[in-house]
Coordinates of C-alpha atoms and ligand atoms in Angstrom, one line a residue:
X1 CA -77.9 45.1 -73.4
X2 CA -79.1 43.3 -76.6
X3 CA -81.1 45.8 -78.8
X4 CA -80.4 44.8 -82.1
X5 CA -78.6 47.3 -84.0
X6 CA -76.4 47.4 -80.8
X7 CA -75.9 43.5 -80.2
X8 CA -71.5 43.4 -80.7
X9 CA -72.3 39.8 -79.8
X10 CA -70.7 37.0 -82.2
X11 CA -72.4 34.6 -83.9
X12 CA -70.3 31.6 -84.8
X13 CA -70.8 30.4 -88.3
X14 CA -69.4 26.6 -87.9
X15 CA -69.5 24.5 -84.5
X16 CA -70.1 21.3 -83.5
X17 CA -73.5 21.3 -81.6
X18 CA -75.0 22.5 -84.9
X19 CA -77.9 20.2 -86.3
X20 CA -80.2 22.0 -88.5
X21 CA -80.1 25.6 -90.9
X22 CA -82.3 28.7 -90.8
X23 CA -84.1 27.7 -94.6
X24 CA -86.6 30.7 -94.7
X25 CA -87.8 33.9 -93.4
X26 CA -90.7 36.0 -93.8
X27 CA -91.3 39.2 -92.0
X28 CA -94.8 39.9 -90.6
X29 CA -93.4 43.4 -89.0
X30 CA -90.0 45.1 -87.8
X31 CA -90.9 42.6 -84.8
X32 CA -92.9 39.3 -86.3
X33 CA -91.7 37.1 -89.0
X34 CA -91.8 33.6 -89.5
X35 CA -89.0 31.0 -89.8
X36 CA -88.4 27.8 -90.9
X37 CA -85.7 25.3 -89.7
X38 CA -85.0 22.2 -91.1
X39 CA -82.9 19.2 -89.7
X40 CA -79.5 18.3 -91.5
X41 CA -80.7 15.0 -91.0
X42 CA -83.5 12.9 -90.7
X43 CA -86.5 15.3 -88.8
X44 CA -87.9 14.3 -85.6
X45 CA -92.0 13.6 -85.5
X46 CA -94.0 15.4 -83.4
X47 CA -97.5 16.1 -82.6
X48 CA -99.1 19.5 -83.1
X49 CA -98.8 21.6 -79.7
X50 CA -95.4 20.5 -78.9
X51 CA -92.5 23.2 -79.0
X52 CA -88.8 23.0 -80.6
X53 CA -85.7 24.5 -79.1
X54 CA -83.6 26.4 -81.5
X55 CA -80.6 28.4 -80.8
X56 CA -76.8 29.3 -82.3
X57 CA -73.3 29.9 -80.7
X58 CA -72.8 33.2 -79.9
X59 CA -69.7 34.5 -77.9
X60 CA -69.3 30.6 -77.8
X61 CA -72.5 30.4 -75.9
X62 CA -75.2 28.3 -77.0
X63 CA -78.1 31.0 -76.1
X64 CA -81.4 28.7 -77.1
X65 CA -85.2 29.4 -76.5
X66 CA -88.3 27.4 -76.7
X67 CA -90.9 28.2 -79.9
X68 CA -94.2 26.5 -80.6
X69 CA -94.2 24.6 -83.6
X70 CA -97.0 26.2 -86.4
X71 CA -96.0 24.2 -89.0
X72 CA -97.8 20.0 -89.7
X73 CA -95.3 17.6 -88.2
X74 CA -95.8 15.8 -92.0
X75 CA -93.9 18.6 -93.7
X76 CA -90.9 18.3 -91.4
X77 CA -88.7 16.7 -93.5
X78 CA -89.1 18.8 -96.4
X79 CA -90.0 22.3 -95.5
X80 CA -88.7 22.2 -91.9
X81 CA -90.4 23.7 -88.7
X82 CA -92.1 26.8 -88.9
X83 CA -91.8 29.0 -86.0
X84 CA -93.6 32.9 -85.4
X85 CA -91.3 34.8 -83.5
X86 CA -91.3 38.4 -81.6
X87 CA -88.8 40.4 -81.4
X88 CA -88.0 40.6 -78.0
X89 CA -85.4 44.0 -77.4
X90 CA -83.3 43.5 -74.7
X91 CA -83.9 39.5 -75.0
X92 CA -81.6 37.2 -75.4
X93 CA -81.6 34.9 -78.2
X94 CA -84.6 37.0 -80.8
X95 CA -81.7 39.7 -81.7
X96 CA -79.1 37.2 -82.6
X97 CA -82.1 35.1 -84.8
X98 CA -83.0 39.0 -86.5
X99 CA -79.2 39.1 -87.5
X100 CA -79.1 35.3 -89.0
X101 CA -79.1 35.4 -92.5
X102 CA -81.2 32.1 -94.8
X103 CA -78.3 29.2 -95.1
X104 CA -77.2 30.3 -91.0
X105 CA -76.7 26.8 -89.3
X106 CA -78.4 26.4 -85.9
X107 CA -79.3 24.1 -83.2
X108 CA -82.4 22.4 -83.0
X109 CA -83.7 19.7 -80.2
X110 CA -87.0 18.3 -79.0
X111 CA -89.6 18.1 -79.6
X112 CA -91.0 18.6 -76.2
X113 CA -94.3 19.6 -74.6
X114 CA -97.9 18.7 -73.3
X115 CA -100.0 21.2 -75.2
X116 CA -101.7 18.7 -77.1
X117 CA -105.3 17.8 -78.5
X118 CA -107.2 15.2 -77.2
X119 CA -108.1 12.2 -79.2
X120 CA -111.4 12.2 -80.6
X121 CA -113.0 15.4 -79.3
X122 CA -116.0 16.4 -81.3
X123 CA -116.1 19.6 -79.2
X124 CA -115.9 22.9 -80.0
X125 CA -112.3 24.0 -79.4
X126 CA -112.2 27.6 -78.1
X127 CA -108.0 28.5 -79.4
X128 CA -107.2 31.7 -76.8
X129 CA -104.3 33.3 -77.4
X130 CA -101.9 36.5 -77.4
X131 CA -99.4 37.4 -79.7
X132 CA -97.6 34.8 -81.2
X133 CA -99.2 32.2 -78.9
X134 CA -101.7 31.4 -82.0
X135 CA -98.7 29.3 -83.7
X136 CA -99.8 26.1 -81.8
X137 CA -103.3 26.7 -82.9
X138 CA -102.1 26.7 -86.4
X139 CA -100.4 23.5 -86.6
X140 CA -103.2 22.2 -84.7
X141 CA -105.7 23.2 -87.5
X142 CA -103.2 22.4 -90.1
X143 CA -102.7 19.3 -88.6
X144 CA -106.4 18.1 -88.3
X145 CA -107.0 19.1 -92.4
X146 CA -104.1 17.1 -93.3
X147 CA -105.7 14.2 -91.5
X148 CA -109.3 15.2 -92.6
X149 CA -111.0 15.6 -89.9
X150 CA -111.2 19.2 -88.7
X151 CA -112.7 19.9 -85.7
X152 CA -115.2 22.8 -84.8
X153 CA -113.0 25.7 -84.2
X154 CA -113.4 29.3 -82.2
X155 CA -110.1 31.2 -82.8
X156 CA -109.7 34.5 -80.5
X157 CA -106.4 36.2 -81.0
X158 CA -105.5 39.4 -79.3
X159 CA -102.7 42.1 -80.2
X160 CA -102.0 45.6 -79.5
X161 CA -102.1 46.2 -83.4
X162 CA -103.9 44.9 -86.6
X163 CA -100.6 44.8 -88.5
X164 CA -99.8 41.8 -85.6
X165 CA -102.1 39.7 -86.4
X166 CA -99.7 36.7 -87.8
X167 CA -102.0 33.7 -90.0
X168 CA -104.9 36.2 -90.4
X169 CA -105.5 35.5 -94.2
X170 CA -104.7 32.0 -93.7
X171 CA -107.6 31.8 -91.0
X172 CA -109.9 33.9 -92.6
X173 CA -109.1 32.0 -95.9
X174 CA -110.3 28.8 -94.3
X175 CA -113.5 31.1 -92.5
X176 CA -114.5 32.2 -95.5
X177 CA -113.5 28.8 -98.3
X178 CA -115.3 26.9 -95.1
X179 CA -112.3 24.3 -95.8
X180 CA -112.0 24.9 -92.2
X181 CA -115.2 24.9 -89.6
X182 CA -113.3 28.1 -87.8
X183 CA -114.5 31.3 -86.5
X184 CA -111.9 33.8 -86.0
X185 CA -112.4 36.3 -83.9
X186 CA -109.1 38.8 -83.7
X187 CA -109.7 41.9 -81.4
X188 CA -106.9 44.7 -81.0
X189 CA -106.4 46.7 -77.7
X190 CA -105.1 49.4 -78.4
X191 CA -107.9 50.7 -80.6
X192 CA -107.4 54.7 -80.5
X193 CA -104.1 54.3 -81.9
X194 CA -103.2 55.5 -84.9
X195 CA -101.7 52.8 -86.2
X196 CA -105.5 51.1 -85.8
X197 CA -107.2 53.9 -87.6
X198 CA -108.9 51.0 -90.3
X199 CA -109.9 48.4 -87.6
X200 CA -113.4 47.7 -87.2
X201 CA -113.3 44.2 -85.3
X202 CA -113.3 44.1 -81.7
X203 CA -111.5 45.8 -79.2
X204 CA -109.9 44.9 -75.8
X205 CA -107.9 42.5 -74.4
X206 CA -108.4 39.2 -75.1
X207 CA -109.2 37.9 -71.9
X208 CA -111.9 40.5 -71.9
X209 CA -113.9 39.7 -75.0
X210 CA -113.7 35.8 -73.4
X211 CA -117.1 36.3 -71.5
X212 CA -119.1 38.4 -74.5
X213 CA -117.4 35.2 -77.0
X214 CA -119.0 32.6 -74.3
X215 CA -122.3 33.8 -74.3
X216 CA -122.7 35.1 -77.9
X217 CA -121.5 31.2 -79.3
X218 CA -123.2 29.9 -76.6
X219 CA -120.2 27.7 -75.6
X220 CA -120.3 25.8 -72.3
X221 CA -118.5 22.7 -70.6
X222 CA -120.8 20.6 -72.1
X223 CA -120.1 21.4 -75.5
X224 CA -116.4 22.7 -75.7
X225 CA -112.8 22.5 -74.5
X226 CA -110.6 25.2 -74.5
X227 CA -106.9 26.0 -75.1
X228 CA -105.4 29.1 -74.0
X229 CA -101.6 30.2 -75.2
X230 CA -99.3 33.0 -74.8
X231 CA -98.8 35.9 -72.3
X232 CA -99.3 34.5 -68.8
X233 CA -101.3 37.2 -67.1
X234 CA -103.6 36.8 -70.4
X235 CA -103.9 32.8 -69.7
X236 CA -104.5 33.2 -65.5
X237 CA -107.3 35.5 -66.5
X238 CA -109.0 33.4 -69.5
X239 CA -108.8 30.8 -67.3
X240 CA -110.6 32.2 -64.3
X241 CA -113.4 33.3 -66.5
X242 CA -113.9 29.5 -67.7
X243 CA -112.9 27.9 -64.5
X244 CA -116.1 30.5 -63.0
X245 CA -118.2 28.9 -65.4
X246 CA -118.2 25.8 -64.3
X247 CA -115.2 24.2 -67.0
X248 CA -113.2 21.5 -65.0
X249 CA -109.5 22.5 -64.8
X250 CA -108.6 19.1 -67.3
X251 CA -111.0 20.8 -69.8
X252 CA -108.9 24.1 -69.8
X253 CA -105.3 23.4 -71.6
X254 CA -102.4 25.9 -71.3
X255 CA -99.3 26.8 -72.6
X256 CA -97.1 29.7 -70.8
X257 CA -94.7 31.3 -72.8
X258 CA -93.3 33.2 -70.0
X259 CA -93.2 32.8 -66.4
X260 CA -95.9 35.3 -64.5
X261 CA -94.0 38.3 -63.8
X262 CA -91.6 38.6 -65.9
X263 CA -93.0 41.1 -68.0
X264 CA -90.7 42.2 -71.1
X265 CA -89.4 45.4 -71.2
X266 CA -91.3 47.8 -73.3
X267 CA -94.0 45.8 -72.9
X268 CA -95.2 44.0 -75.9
X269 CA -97.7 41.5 -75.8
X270 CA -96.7 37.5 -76.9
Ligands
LIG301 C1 -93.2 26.4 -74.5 C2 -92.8 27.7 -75.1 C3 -93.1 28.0 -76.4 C4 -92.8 29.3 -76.9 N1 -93.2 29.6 -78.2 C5 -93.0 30.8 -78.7 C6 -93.4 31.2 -80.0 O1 -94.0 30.4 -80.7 N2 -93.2 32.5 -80.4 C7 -92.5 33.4 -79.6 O2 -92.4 34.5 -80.1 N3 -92.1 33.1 -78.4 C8 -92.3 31.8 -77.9 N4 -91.9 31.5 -76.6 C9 -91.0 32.5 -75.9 C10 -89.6 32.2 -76.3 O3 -89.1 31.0 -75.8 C11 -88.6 33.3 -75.7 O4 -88.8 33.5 -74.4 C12 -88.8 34.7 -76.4 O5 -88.5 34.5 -77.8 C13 -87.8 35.7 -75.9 O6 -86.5 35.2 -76.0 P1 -85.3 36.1 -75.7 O7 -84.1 35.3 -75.4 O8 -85.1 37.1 -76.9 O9 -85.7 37.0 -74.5 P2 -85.2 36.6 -73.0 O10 -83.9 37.3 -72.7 O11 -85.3 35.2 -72.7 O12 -86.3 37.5 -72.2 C14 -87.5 36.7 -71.9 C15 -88.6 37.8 -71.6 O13 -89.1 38.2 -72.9 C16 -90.5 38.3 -72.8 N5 -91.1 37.4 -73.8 C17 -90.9 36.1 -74.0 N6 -91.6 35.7 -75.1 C18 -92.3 36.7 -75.5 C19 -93.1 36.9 -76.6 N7 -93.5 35.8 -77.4 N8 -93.7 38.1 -76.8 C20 -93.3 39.1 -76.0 N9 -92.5 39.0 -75.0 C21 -92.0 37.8 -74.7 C22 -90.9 37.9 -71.4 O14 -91.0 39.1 -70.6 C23 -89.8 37.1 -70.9 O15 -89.6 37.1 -69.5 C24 -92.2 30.3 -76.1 C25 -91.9 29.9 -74.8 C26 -92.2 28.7 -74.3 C27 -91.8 28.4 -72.8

């Protein structure tokens, strides 16, 4: 059992396999918040998609996960890699990273990963994704201003709760400035709850509002490519809705933060 005012486990301050140091944190929520890791050394390039794996030593165990880069690979060297994390209770490695303190060495390697945008595609990119499965999309989008050439942009991100919704004024800051051609559509499923008493945007799932999205944008293969990231039941079903209307499988990009099946106790979405 790992919950985390439980966790008796360890965590070593010095070892060798150390590379990098936990420079930042910013909490979203009790179970979001943002980090940034930076290389000791020299940082490693990498394109915006691709994922990092951090981890420390605890009980002399390296325990290390996979996270999705959100941060421009030009900052690397000086403001590190930004990762948005959930809290996952009874997980492995997110309690120990809740208990690391700013200044807590870590391990870092990679970067590693296909989820990438395709040269040169004036299409519209439809960004589908759960939970913290919008941090690709965000260096993606951070990326492509950096380089100045932003691409069209429909951003659907689903939670269970408004208070989830990680990079929500940074989107809508770009929505509304237009610095960024983007339209962000969030949409919370659990919309009786109290904790959603203000929301007004759409409700559901976010593989459900997928089909109303299509035909209200009007987006079709012909004019758009689309990325879906996060949950894995979420992405099979995104996917099926696209694949039915008539999107080749190469034009439908995922990224799986889970194996199907393996649902997380509790149940909290990506
Ligand atoms: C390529 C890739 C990129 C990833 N990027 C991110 C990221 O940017 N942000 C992020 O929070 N996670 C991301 N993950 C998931 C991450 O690697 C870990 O699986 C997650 O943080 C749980 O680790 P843990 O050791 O605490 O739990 P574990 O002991 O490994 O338990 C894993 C279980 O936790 C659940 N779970 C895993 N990830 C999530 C999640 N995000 N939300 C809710 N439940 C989850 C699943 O049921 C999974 O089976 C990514 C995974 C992959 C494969």
């Amino acid at each position: 059992m790992t919950e985390l005012a439980t966790d008796p486990r360890k965590i070593s301050r010095e070892a060798p396999q150390y590379n990098a140091t936990l420079i930042r944190r910013e909490d979203e929520t009790e179970s979001l918040c943002y980090v940034w890791v930076r290389f000791d050394g020299d940082p490693t390039p990498f394109d915006a998609g691709q994922y990092m794996t951090i981890g420390v030593i605890a009980d002399e165990r390296l325990v290390q996960r996979p996270y999705s880069v959100a941060s421009p690979p030009h900052v690397a060297g000086s403001d590190g890699y930004e990762f948005y994390v959930r809290l996952v209770n009874g997980g492995q490695f997110t309690p120990l990273l809740w208990r690391l303190p700013v200044g807590h060495p870590m391990r870092m390697i990679g970067p590693k990963g296909k989820f990438l945008l395709e040269p040169d595609d004036e299409r519209t990119h439809i960004f589908i994704s759960s939970g913290t499965g919008n941090a690709p999309f965000v260096a993606m989008m951070r990326h492509l201003l950096k380089e100045g050439g932003p691409r069209p942009v429909v951003f659907l991100n689903g939670v269970s709760y408004e208070r989830d919704l990680g990079y929500r004024s940074l989107v809508e800051g770009w929505e509304r400035s237009r610095e960024y051609p983007v339209t962000y559509i969030p949409t919370v499923s659990r919309p009786k709850d109290p904790a959603n008493a203000s929301w007004t945007g759409r409700t559901g799932r976010v593989e459900s509002i997928l089909p109303s999205v299509l035909d209200e944008l009007r987006l079709t293969p012909d004019n758009s490519i689309a990325y879906i990231c996060g949950n894995p039941d979420m992405i099979i079903s995104a996917e099926e809705t696209l694949l039915a209307r008539g999107y080749p499988e190469a034009q439908v990009k995922k990224e799986l933060y889970w194996p199907k099946g393996k649902e997380p106790r509790g149940a909290a979405a990506a």
